[in-house]
Short mmCIF file of C-alpha atoms in Angstrom, two decimals:
data_model
loop_
_atom_site.label_atom_id
_atom_site.label_comp_id
_atom_site.label_asym_id
_atom_site.label_seq_id
_atom_site.Cartn_x
_atom_site.Cartn_y
_atom_site.Cartn_z
CA MET A 52 -18.01 -11.28 25.83
CA GLU A 53 -18.26 -7.60 25.06
CA LEU A 54 -19.83 -6.12 22.51
CA GLN A 55 -20.13 -2.28 21.16
CA TRP A 56 -21.90 -0.28 18.42
CA ARG A 57 -20.31 2.76 17.67
CA LYS A 58 -20.81 5.88 15.26
CA VAL A 59 -17.39 6.85 13.95
CA GLY A 60 -15.98 9.65 11.81
CA PRO A 61 -13.64 12.53 11.87
CA GLY A 62 -13.37 13.77 15.27
CA LYS A 63 -16.06 11.91 16.86
CA ASP A 64 -16.28 8.26 18.18
CA LYS A 65 -19.16 7.67 20.31
CA ILE A 66 -20.51 4.29 21.73
CA ILE A 67 -23.94 3.81 21.03
CA TYR A 68 -24.90 0.33 22.33
CA PHE A 69 -22.84 -1.78 24.81
CA TYR A 70 -22.78 -5.29 26.14
CA LEU A 71 -20.96 -7.53 28.36
CA TYR A 72 -21.64 -11.03 29.40
CA ASP A 73 -19.41 -13.01 32.08
CA GLU A 74 -20.63 -15.94 33.78
CA SER A 75 -17.52 -16.06 36.15
CA SER A 76 -17.82 -12.62 38.06
CA PRO A 77 -21.50 -11.77 39.77
CA LEU A 78 -20.73 -7.87 39.59
CA VAL A 79 -18.32 -5.92 37.69
CA ASN A 80 -18.13 -1.99 38.30
CA SER A 81 -14.82 -1.53 36.71
CA TYR A 82 -15.30 1.03 34.14
CA PRO A 83 -15.29 4.53 34.84
CA GLN A 84 -18.34 6.67 34.05
CA SER A 85 -17.41 8.42 30.63
CA ASP A 86 -18.61 8.60 27.00
CA LYS A 87 -16.85 5.75 26.23
CA CYS A 88 -17.24 3.29 28.86
CA PRO A 89 -20.74 1.86 30.45
CA MET A 90 -21.58 2.66 33.99
CA SER A 91 -22.67 -0.72 35.36
CA TYR A 92 -22.88 -4.10 33.58
CA LEU A 93 -23.82 -6.98 35.18
CA SER A 94 -26.50 -8.27 37.41
CA PRO A 95 -26.01 -10.38 40.46
CA ASN A 96 -26.88 -13.66 38.77
CA GLY A 97 -24.17 -13.35 35.91
CA ASP A 98 -27.08 -12.55 33.62
CA ASN A 99 -25.90 -10.43 30.14
CA SER A 100 -26.27 -6.44 30.54
CA ARG A 101 -26.93 -4.16 28.03
CA GLU A 102 -27.03 -0.44 27.86
CA TRP A 103 -27.94 2.25 25.72
CA LEU A 104 -25.12 4.74 26.19
CA ARG A 105 -26.78 7.79 24.29
CA LYS A 106 -30.01 8.14 25.24
CA GLU A 107 -31.18 9.22 21.67
CA TYR A 108 -30.68 6.19 20.51
CA GLU A 109 -32.73 4.42 22.66
CA LYS A 110 -36.21 5.12 21.09
CA LYS A 111 -34.53 5.39 17.49
CA ALA A 112 -32.66 2.23 17.22
CA GLU A 113 -32.95 -1.50 18.55
CA VAL A 114 -30.84 -4.52 18.50
CA PHE A 115 -32.33 -8.44 18.12
CA LYS A 116 -32.96 -9.98 21.48
CA GLY A 117 -33.59 -13.43 23.07
CA LYS A 118 -32.87 -16.43 20.62
CA GLU A 119 -31.91 -14.17 17.55
CA PHE A 120 -29.11 -12.83 19.96
CA GLU A 121 -28.12 -16.25 21.22
CA LYS A 122 -27.55 -17.34 17.52
CA GLY A 123 -24.73 -14.58 17.00
CA ILE A 124 -27.49 -12.11 14.97
CA ILE A 125 -26.09 -8.66 16.69
CA SER A 126 -27.60 -6.41 14.25
CA LEU A 127 -28.12 -2.85 15.23
CA LYS A 128 -31.42 -1.40 13.34
CA LEU A 129 -32.23 2.18 13.13
CA ASN A 130 -35.50 3.53 12.96
CA ASN A 131 -37.00 6.81 11.97
CA ILE A 132 -33.62 7.75 9.40
CA GLN A 133 -32.45 11.27 9.21
CA MET A 134 -29.58 13.27 7.51
CA GLU A 135 -27.41 12.92 10.93
CA ASP A 136 -27.80 9.39 10.76
CA GLU A 137 -25.74 9.29 7.78
CA GLY A 138 -21.95 7.84 8.58
CA LYS A 139 -20.27 4.74 9.32
CA TYR A 140 -20.78 2.60 12.04
CA VAL A 141 -18.23 -0.04 13.62
CA CYS A 142 -19.83 -3.02 15.48
CA SER A 143 -16.71 -4.96 17.50
CA ALA A 144 -16.49 -8.19 19.41
CA SER A 145 -14.41 -9.29 21.60
CA ALA A 146 -14.12 -12.57 23.86
CA ASN A 147 -11.06 -13.68 25.47
CA LEU A 148 -8.33 -13.45 22.58
CA PHE A 149 -10.78 -13.48 20.03
CA HIS A 150 -11.81 -9.69 18.46
CA ARG A 151 -13.53 -8.81 15.19
CA GLU A 152 -14.72 -5.60 13.81
CA ILE A 153 -17.00 -4.95 11.21
CA ILE A 154 -17.71 -1.53 9.36
CA THR A 155 -21.00 -0.43 7.45
CA GLU A 156 -21.71 3.01 5.95
CA VAL A 157 -25.33 4.47 6.15
CA LEU A 158 -26.18 6.83 3.18
CA VAL A 159 -28.99 8.71 3.47
CA ILE A 160 -30.25 9.30 -0.25
CA GLY A 161 -32.69 11.98 0.68
CA GLN A 162 -29.43 14.34 1.15
CA PHE A 163 -29.39 13.96 -2.54
CA GLN A 164 -32.72 14.23 -3.26
CA ASN A 165 -33.05 17.71 -1.66
CA VAL A 166 -30.46 18.91 -3.92
CA ILE A 167 -32.11 17.42 -6.98
CA ASP A 168 -35.27 18.63 -6.16
CA GLN A 169 -33.87 22.26 -5.29
CA VAL A 170 -31.94 22.46 -9.15
CA GLN A 171 -35.10 21.09 -10.63
CA ARG A 172 -37.29 24.14 -9.14
CA VAL A 173 -34.62 26.20 -10.48
CA ARG A 174 -34.77 24.62 -13.47
CA GLU A 175 -38.43 25.06 -13.88
CA GLN A 176 -38.22 28.80 -12.54
CA LEU A 177 -35.76 29.79 -15.51
CA GLN A 178 -37.92 27.68 -18.19
CA ARG A 179 -40.81 30.02 -17.16
CA GLU A 180 -38.57 32.77 -17.44
CA ILE A 181 -37.27 32.30 -20.92
CA ALA A 182 -40.87 31.77 -21.98
CA GLN A 183 -41.80 35.06 -20.33
CA LEU A 184 -38.97 36.84 -22.61
CA LYS A 185 -40.22 35.14 -25.88
CA GLU A 186 -43.65 36.24 -25.62
CA ASP A 187 -42.11 39.75 -24.51
CA ASN A 188 -40.39 40.04 -27.86
CA GLU A 189 -43.47 39.39 -29.86
CA ARG A 190 -45.07 42.04 -28.27
CA LYS A 191 -42.67 43.85 -29.00
CA ALA A 192 -41.94 43.62 -32.49
CA ASP A 193 -44.33 46.51 -33.75
CA HIS A 194 -42.96 49.03 -31.37
CA SER A 195 -39.88 51.50 -32.73
CA GLN A 196 -37.41 50.55 -30.35
CA ALA A 197 -38.02 46.59 -31.20
CA ASP A 198 -34.75 45.94 -32.36
CA SER A 199 -32.49 47.05 -29.39
CA GLU A 200 -35.20 45.45 -27.05
CA ARG A 201 -34.87 41.96 -28.66
CA LYS A 202 -31.02 42.13 -28.46
CA LYS A 203 -31.15 42.62 -24.82
CA ASP A 204 -33.89 40.02 -24.09
CA HIS A 205 -32.00 37.92 -26.61
CA SER A 206 -28.62 38.46 -24.41
CA GLN A 207 -30.90 37.99 -21.37
CA ALA A 208 -32.14 34.87 -22.91
CA GLU A 209 -28.70 33.52 -23.76
CA HIS A 210 -27.68 33.83 -20.22
CA LEU A 211 -30.61 31.93 -19.03
CA GLU A 212 -29.67 29.20 -21.01
CA GLU A 213 -26.39 28.99 -19.87
CA GLU A 214 -27.36 28.72 -16.41
CA MET A 215 -29.81 26.12 -17.31
CA ALA A 216 -26.98 24.12 -18.94
CA ALA A 217 -24.90 24.56 -15.63
CA ILE A 218 -27.55 23.11 -13.51
CA ARG A 219 -28.29 20.66 -15.85
CA ASN A 220 -24.71 19.25 -15.73
CA GLU A 221 -24.81 19.87 -11.79
CA LEU A 222 -27.68 17.53 -11.44
CA ALA A 223 -26.23 14.92 -13.36
CA GLN A 224 -22.97 14.94 -10.97
CA VAL A 225 -25.15 15.04 -8.20
CA LYS A 226 -26.86 11.67 -9.73
CA GLU A 227 -23.52 10.44 -11.10
CA ASN A 228 -21.71 10.70 -7.32
CA MET A 229 -24.64 9.25 -5.84
CA GLU A 230 -24.52 6.22 -7.90
CA TRP A 231 -20.85 6.11 -7.53
CA ARG A 232 -21.12 5.96 -3.50
CA ARG A 233 -24.05 3.27 -3.94
CA VAL A 234 -21.52 0.83 -6.00
CA ARG A 235 -18.52 1.26 -3.74
CA ASN A 236 -20.75 0.93 -0.69
CA ASN A 237 -21.26 -2.60 -1.94
CA SER A 238 -17.76 -3.53 -2.62
CA ASP A 239 -16.60 -6.93 -2.50
CA ASP A 240 -14.02 -8.20 -0.30
CA ILE A 241 -11.81 -9.82 -3.52
CA THR A 242 -8.91 -12.05 -2.81
CA LEU A 243 -6.16 -13.63 -5.12
CA ASP A 244 -6.17 -17.29 -5.93
CA ALA A 245 -2.24 -17.99 -5.45
CA ASP A 246 -2.88 -21.72 -7.13
CA THR A 247 -3.60 -19.89 -10.70
CA ALA A 248 -0.73 -17.52 -10.44
CA HIS A 249 1.86 -17.50 -13.13
CA PRO A 250 5.16 -18.59 -11.44
CA ASN A 251 7.01 -14.83 -11.65
CA LEU A 252 3.74 -13.80 -9.70
CA SER A 253 4.46 -13.55 -5.92
CA ILE A 254 0.96 -13.33 -3.96
CA ALA A 255 1.43 -11.65 -0.67
CA PRO A 256 0.26 -13.32 2.63
CA ASN A 257 -3.01 -11.64 2.49
CA LYS A 258 -3.81 -12.72 -1.05
CA LYS A 259 -4.40 -9.16 -1.71
CA SER A 260 -1.30 -7.81 -3.81
CA LEU A 261 0.69 -9.45 -6.86
CA LYS A 262 4.33 -8.61 -7.72
CA HIS A 263 6.12 -9.36 -10.86
CA GLU A 264 9.01 -10.96 -9.66
CA ALA A 265 12.20 -10.98 -12.18
CA GLN A 266 12.49 -14.81 -11.44
CA PRO A 267 10.11 -17.46 -11.06
CA GLN A 268 8.89 -18.71 -8.10
CA LYS A 269 9.34 -22.39 -6.93
CA VAL A 270 5.40 -23.30 -7.17
CA PRO A 271 3.50 -26.72 -7.56
CA ALA A 272 2.53 -27.26 -11.32
CA ASN A 273 -1.13 -27.97 -11.67
CA ALA A 274 -3.86 -27.36 -14.28
CA GLU A 275 -5.53 -24.42 -13.14
CA ARG A 276 -1.59 -22.21 -13.23
CA PHE A 277 -1.11 -19.98 -16.02
CA ASP A 278 2.15 -21.04 -17.30
CA SER A 279 2.66 -18.42 -20.09
CA THR A 280 0.91 -15.19 -19.67
CA VAL A 281 1.72 -13.07 -16.38
CA CYS A 282 -1.51 -13.40 -14.75
CA VAL A 283 -3.52 -14.69 -11.65
CA LEU A 284 -7.40 -14.98 -10.89
CA GLY A 285 -9.68 -14.04 -8.05
CA SER A 286 -10.19 -16.81 -5.30
CA GLU A 287 -14.05 -16.20 -5.73
CA GLY A 288 -16.29 -16.74 -9.00
CA PHE A 289 -19.67 -15.06 -9.88
CA PHE A 290 -22.68 -16.38 -11.55
CA SER A 291 -25.40 -13.76 -10.37
CA GLY A 292 -25.84 -10.50 -8.66
CA LYS A 293 -23.66 -6.91 -8.93
CA HIS A 294 -19.97 -6.76 -7.52
CA TYR A 295 -17.35 -4.21 -7.19
CA TRP A 296 -13.73 -4.02 -6.29
CA GLU A 297 -10.70 -1.16 -6.96
CA VAL A 298 -7.05 -2.03 -7.86
CA GLU A 299 -4.25 -0.03 -7.26
CA VAL A 300 -2.20 0.15 -10.53
CA VAL A 301 0.04 3.38 -10.49
CA SER A 302 3.46 1.47 -10.38
CA SER A 303 2.59 -0.64 -13.26
CA THR A 304 2.88 0.39 -17.27
CA ASP A 305 1.44 -3.01 -18.68
CA TRP A 306 -1.50 -4.25 -16.86
CA ASP A 307 -4.35 -5.88 -17.61
CA LEU A 308 -7.83 -6.24 -15.21
CA GLY A 309 -11.46 -7.74 -15.67
CA VAL A 310 -13.41 -10.97 -15.59
CA ALA A 311 -12.87 -13.88 -16.85
CA ARG A 312 -15.12 -16.97 -17.44
CA THR A 313 -13.65 -20.48 -15.25
CA SER A 314 -13.42 -22.27 -18.67
CA ILE A 315 -10.81 -20.21 -19.96
CA GLN A 316 -7.33 -21.56 -21.44
CA ARG A 317 -4.59 -21.44 -18.49
CA LYS A 318 -1.62 -22.79 -20.61
CA GLY A 319 0.10 -20.97 -23.58
CA LYS A 320 -0.17 -17.59 -24.68
CA LEU A 321 -3.68 -15.98 -24.02
CA SER A 322 -5.66 -13.59 -26.14
CA LEU A 323 -7.37 -11.16 -24.16
CA SER A 324 -11.32 -11.08 -26.13
CA PRO A 325 -14.50 -11.62 -24.93
CA LYS A 326 -14.68 -14.74 -27.61
CA GLU A 327 -12.00 -16.36 -25.64
CA GLY A 328 -13.96 -15.76 -22.32
CA PHE A 329 -12.22 -12.46 -21.24
CA TRP A 330 -13.51 -9.01 -20.61
CA ALA A 331 -10.56 -6.92 -19.76
CA LEU A 332 -9.23 -3.35 -20.15
CA GLY A 333 -5.45 -2.61 -20.07
CA LEU A 334 -2.56 0.10 -19.98
CA SER A 335 0.23 -0.74 -22.69
CA GLY A 336 2.91 1.96 -22.34
CA ARG A 337 1.21 5.20 -22.42
CA ASP A 338 -2.04 3.86 -24.06
CA TYR A 339 -5.54 2.69 -22.46
CA TRP A 340 -7.23 -0.41 -24.46
CA ALA A 341 -10.46 -2.23 -23.63
CA LYS A 342 -9.91 -6.07 -25.43
CA THR A 343 -12.73 -5.78 -27.74
CA ASP A 344 -11.95 -7.60 -31.10
CA PRO A 345 -10.32 -5.50 -32.38
CA TRP A 346 -8.67 -3.55 -29.53
CA THR A 347 -10.83 -0.02 -28.85
CA ARG A 348 -8.47 2.68 -27.87
CA VAL A 349 -9.69 4.41 -24.54
CA MET A 350 -9.34 7.97 -24.02
CA VAL A 351 -8.58 8.88 -20.47
CA GLN A 352 -8.28 12.80 -19.00
CA LYS A 353 -6.64 11.75 -15.76
CA LYS A 354 -3.81 9.09 -15.14
CA PRO A 355 -5.73 6.74 -12.93
CA GLN A 356 -4.14 5.80 -9.47
CA LYS A 357 -6.90 2.87 -9.04
CA ILE A 358 -9.08 1.27 -11.51
CA GLY A 359 -12.87 0.10 -10.49
CA VAL A 360 -14.14 -2.91 -11.79
CA SER A 361 -18.15 -3.08 -11.94
CA LEU A 362 -19.69 -6.44 -12.84
CA SER A 363 -23.41 -6.72 -13.06
CA TYR A 364 -24.26 -10.53 -14.02
CA GLN A 365 -27.90 -10.30 -14.47
CA ASP A 366 -27.45 -7.13 -16.96
CA ARG A 367 -24.68 -9.03 -18.31
CA GLN A 368 -22.28 -5.92 -18.61
CA VAL A 369 -18.40 -4.99 -17.05
CA THR A 370 -17.75 -1.49 -16.54
CA PHE A 371 -13.98 -0.06 -15.62
CA LEU A 372 -13.88 3.62 -13.77
CA ASN A 373 -11.31 5.72 -13.41
CA VAL A 374 -11.25 6.04 -9.52
CA THR A 375 -9.20 9.03 -9.65
CA ASP A 376 -11.78 11.59 -11.51
CA MET A 377 -14.81 9.23 -11.11
CA SER A 378 -15.58 8.64 -14.66
CA VAL A 379 -16.45 5.60 -16.48
CA LEU A 380 -13.87 4.35 -18.72
CA PHE A 381 -14.88 1.50 -20.97
CA THR A 382 -18.45 -0.85 -20.27
CA PHE A 383 -18.66 -4.37 -22.47
CA ASN A 384 -22.39 -5.03 -23.11
CA ASP A 385 -24.40 -8.17 -23.80
CA CYS A 386 -21.43 -10.41 -22.10
CA SER A 387 -21.73 -14.04 -22.75
CA PHE A 388 -20.65 -15.01 -19.45
CA SER A 389 -22.07 -18.62 -19.30
CA GLY A 390 -21.44 -19.99 -16.16
CA GLU A 391 -18.75 -18.41 -13.43
CA VAL A 392 -17.04 -15.40 -14.15
CA TYR A 393 -13.55 -14.80 -11.89
CA PRO A 394 -11.84 -11.08 -11.13
CA PHE A 395 -8.96 -11.31 -13.74
CA PHE A 396 -5.49 -9.53 -12.64
CA LYS A 397 -2.19 -9.33 -15.32
CA ASN A 398 0.74 -7.42 -14.89
CA SER A 399 3.66 -7.93 -17.29
CA HIS A 400 5.57 -4.86 -15.90
CA LYS A 401 8.91 -6.86 -13.82
CA GLU A 402 9.34 -5.93 -10.13
CA THR A 403 5.96 -3.58 -9.84
CA THR A 404 2.88 -4.49 -7.78
CA MET A 405 -0.50 -4.50 -8.09
CA ARG A 406 -3.01 -4.05 -4.87
CA ILE A 407 -6.65 -4.85 -4.28
CA CYS A 408 -7.83 -2.09 -2.08
CA SER A 409 -10.07 -2.41 0.88
CA ILE A 410 -12.60 0.23 0.44
CA LYS A 411 -14.08 -0.07 3.84
CA GLU A 412 -11.06 0.30 5.43
CA GLU A 413 -10.59 3.60 3.23
#
């Protein structure tokens, strides 16, 4: 068995930790000494061989040993996190014909906090300067050149106010970007439940995309399958926690996305509204609509290539985001979930495909 922890990124791919176990071989020295290969691996009695390939990680990182490792707990723990630790880490395991890789991302929030603190300090300085200008204006009111001085100072104050407004916008964007990255980093691995798919929907083998076929497919009839509205549910339902997924919608001009109660009707024409158990947003031609009762038109600045769906079960909220410009399109509040809710996908545009995106691969 071979196990690696690597840190990856543009122009860099470095192994942090390497583990090799081969009970059939007393000693292995087959790998060359290089940045990507360990130097020596097995002890003569066939015990596990572990090695930190990056000396800087020997003190700042650790892996679980003993019984935890034997149970399959192969996590990497980073201590004393610094800015340079931010990035993507890959854990890969291989044994005979088995191979699997998991990617996780470390976000260092301090990176954003430094920017926020800096902006706040500038903002406070500008506020002090504006207050001083106003005080100076009051003192100059009795002088002969008071009018011209006041006009000059008033112009400076207006300029400072504009700078403050720009800084406030920058601060809001930083906070919004930070929250966006947090949400995307905790995305769910959503798949489609083919047993619920309308006969005109073909589900890809990886259960990540749905295509509206011109002719119905030969599929078994069952109670879970939609028979009139061309839609499908996700495989996994949620009854707690926060969840997020993204769907590529660029090829279709008639779609709906969101969540639905497990108790929704499956047969006959559907009415997409919260009272019927649907919280959805969709595109019909050129117009975007939140399926409230009645519908609410949603204004879009940039045409979305992907739509993000954010579900917070405890807060009873469903939020739709335009991934193209990172803007919030619409939020359903006070949702009456009452039990499990499932990801919902509808595509009424014939011969077009919608795809669930893999954010971690991206």
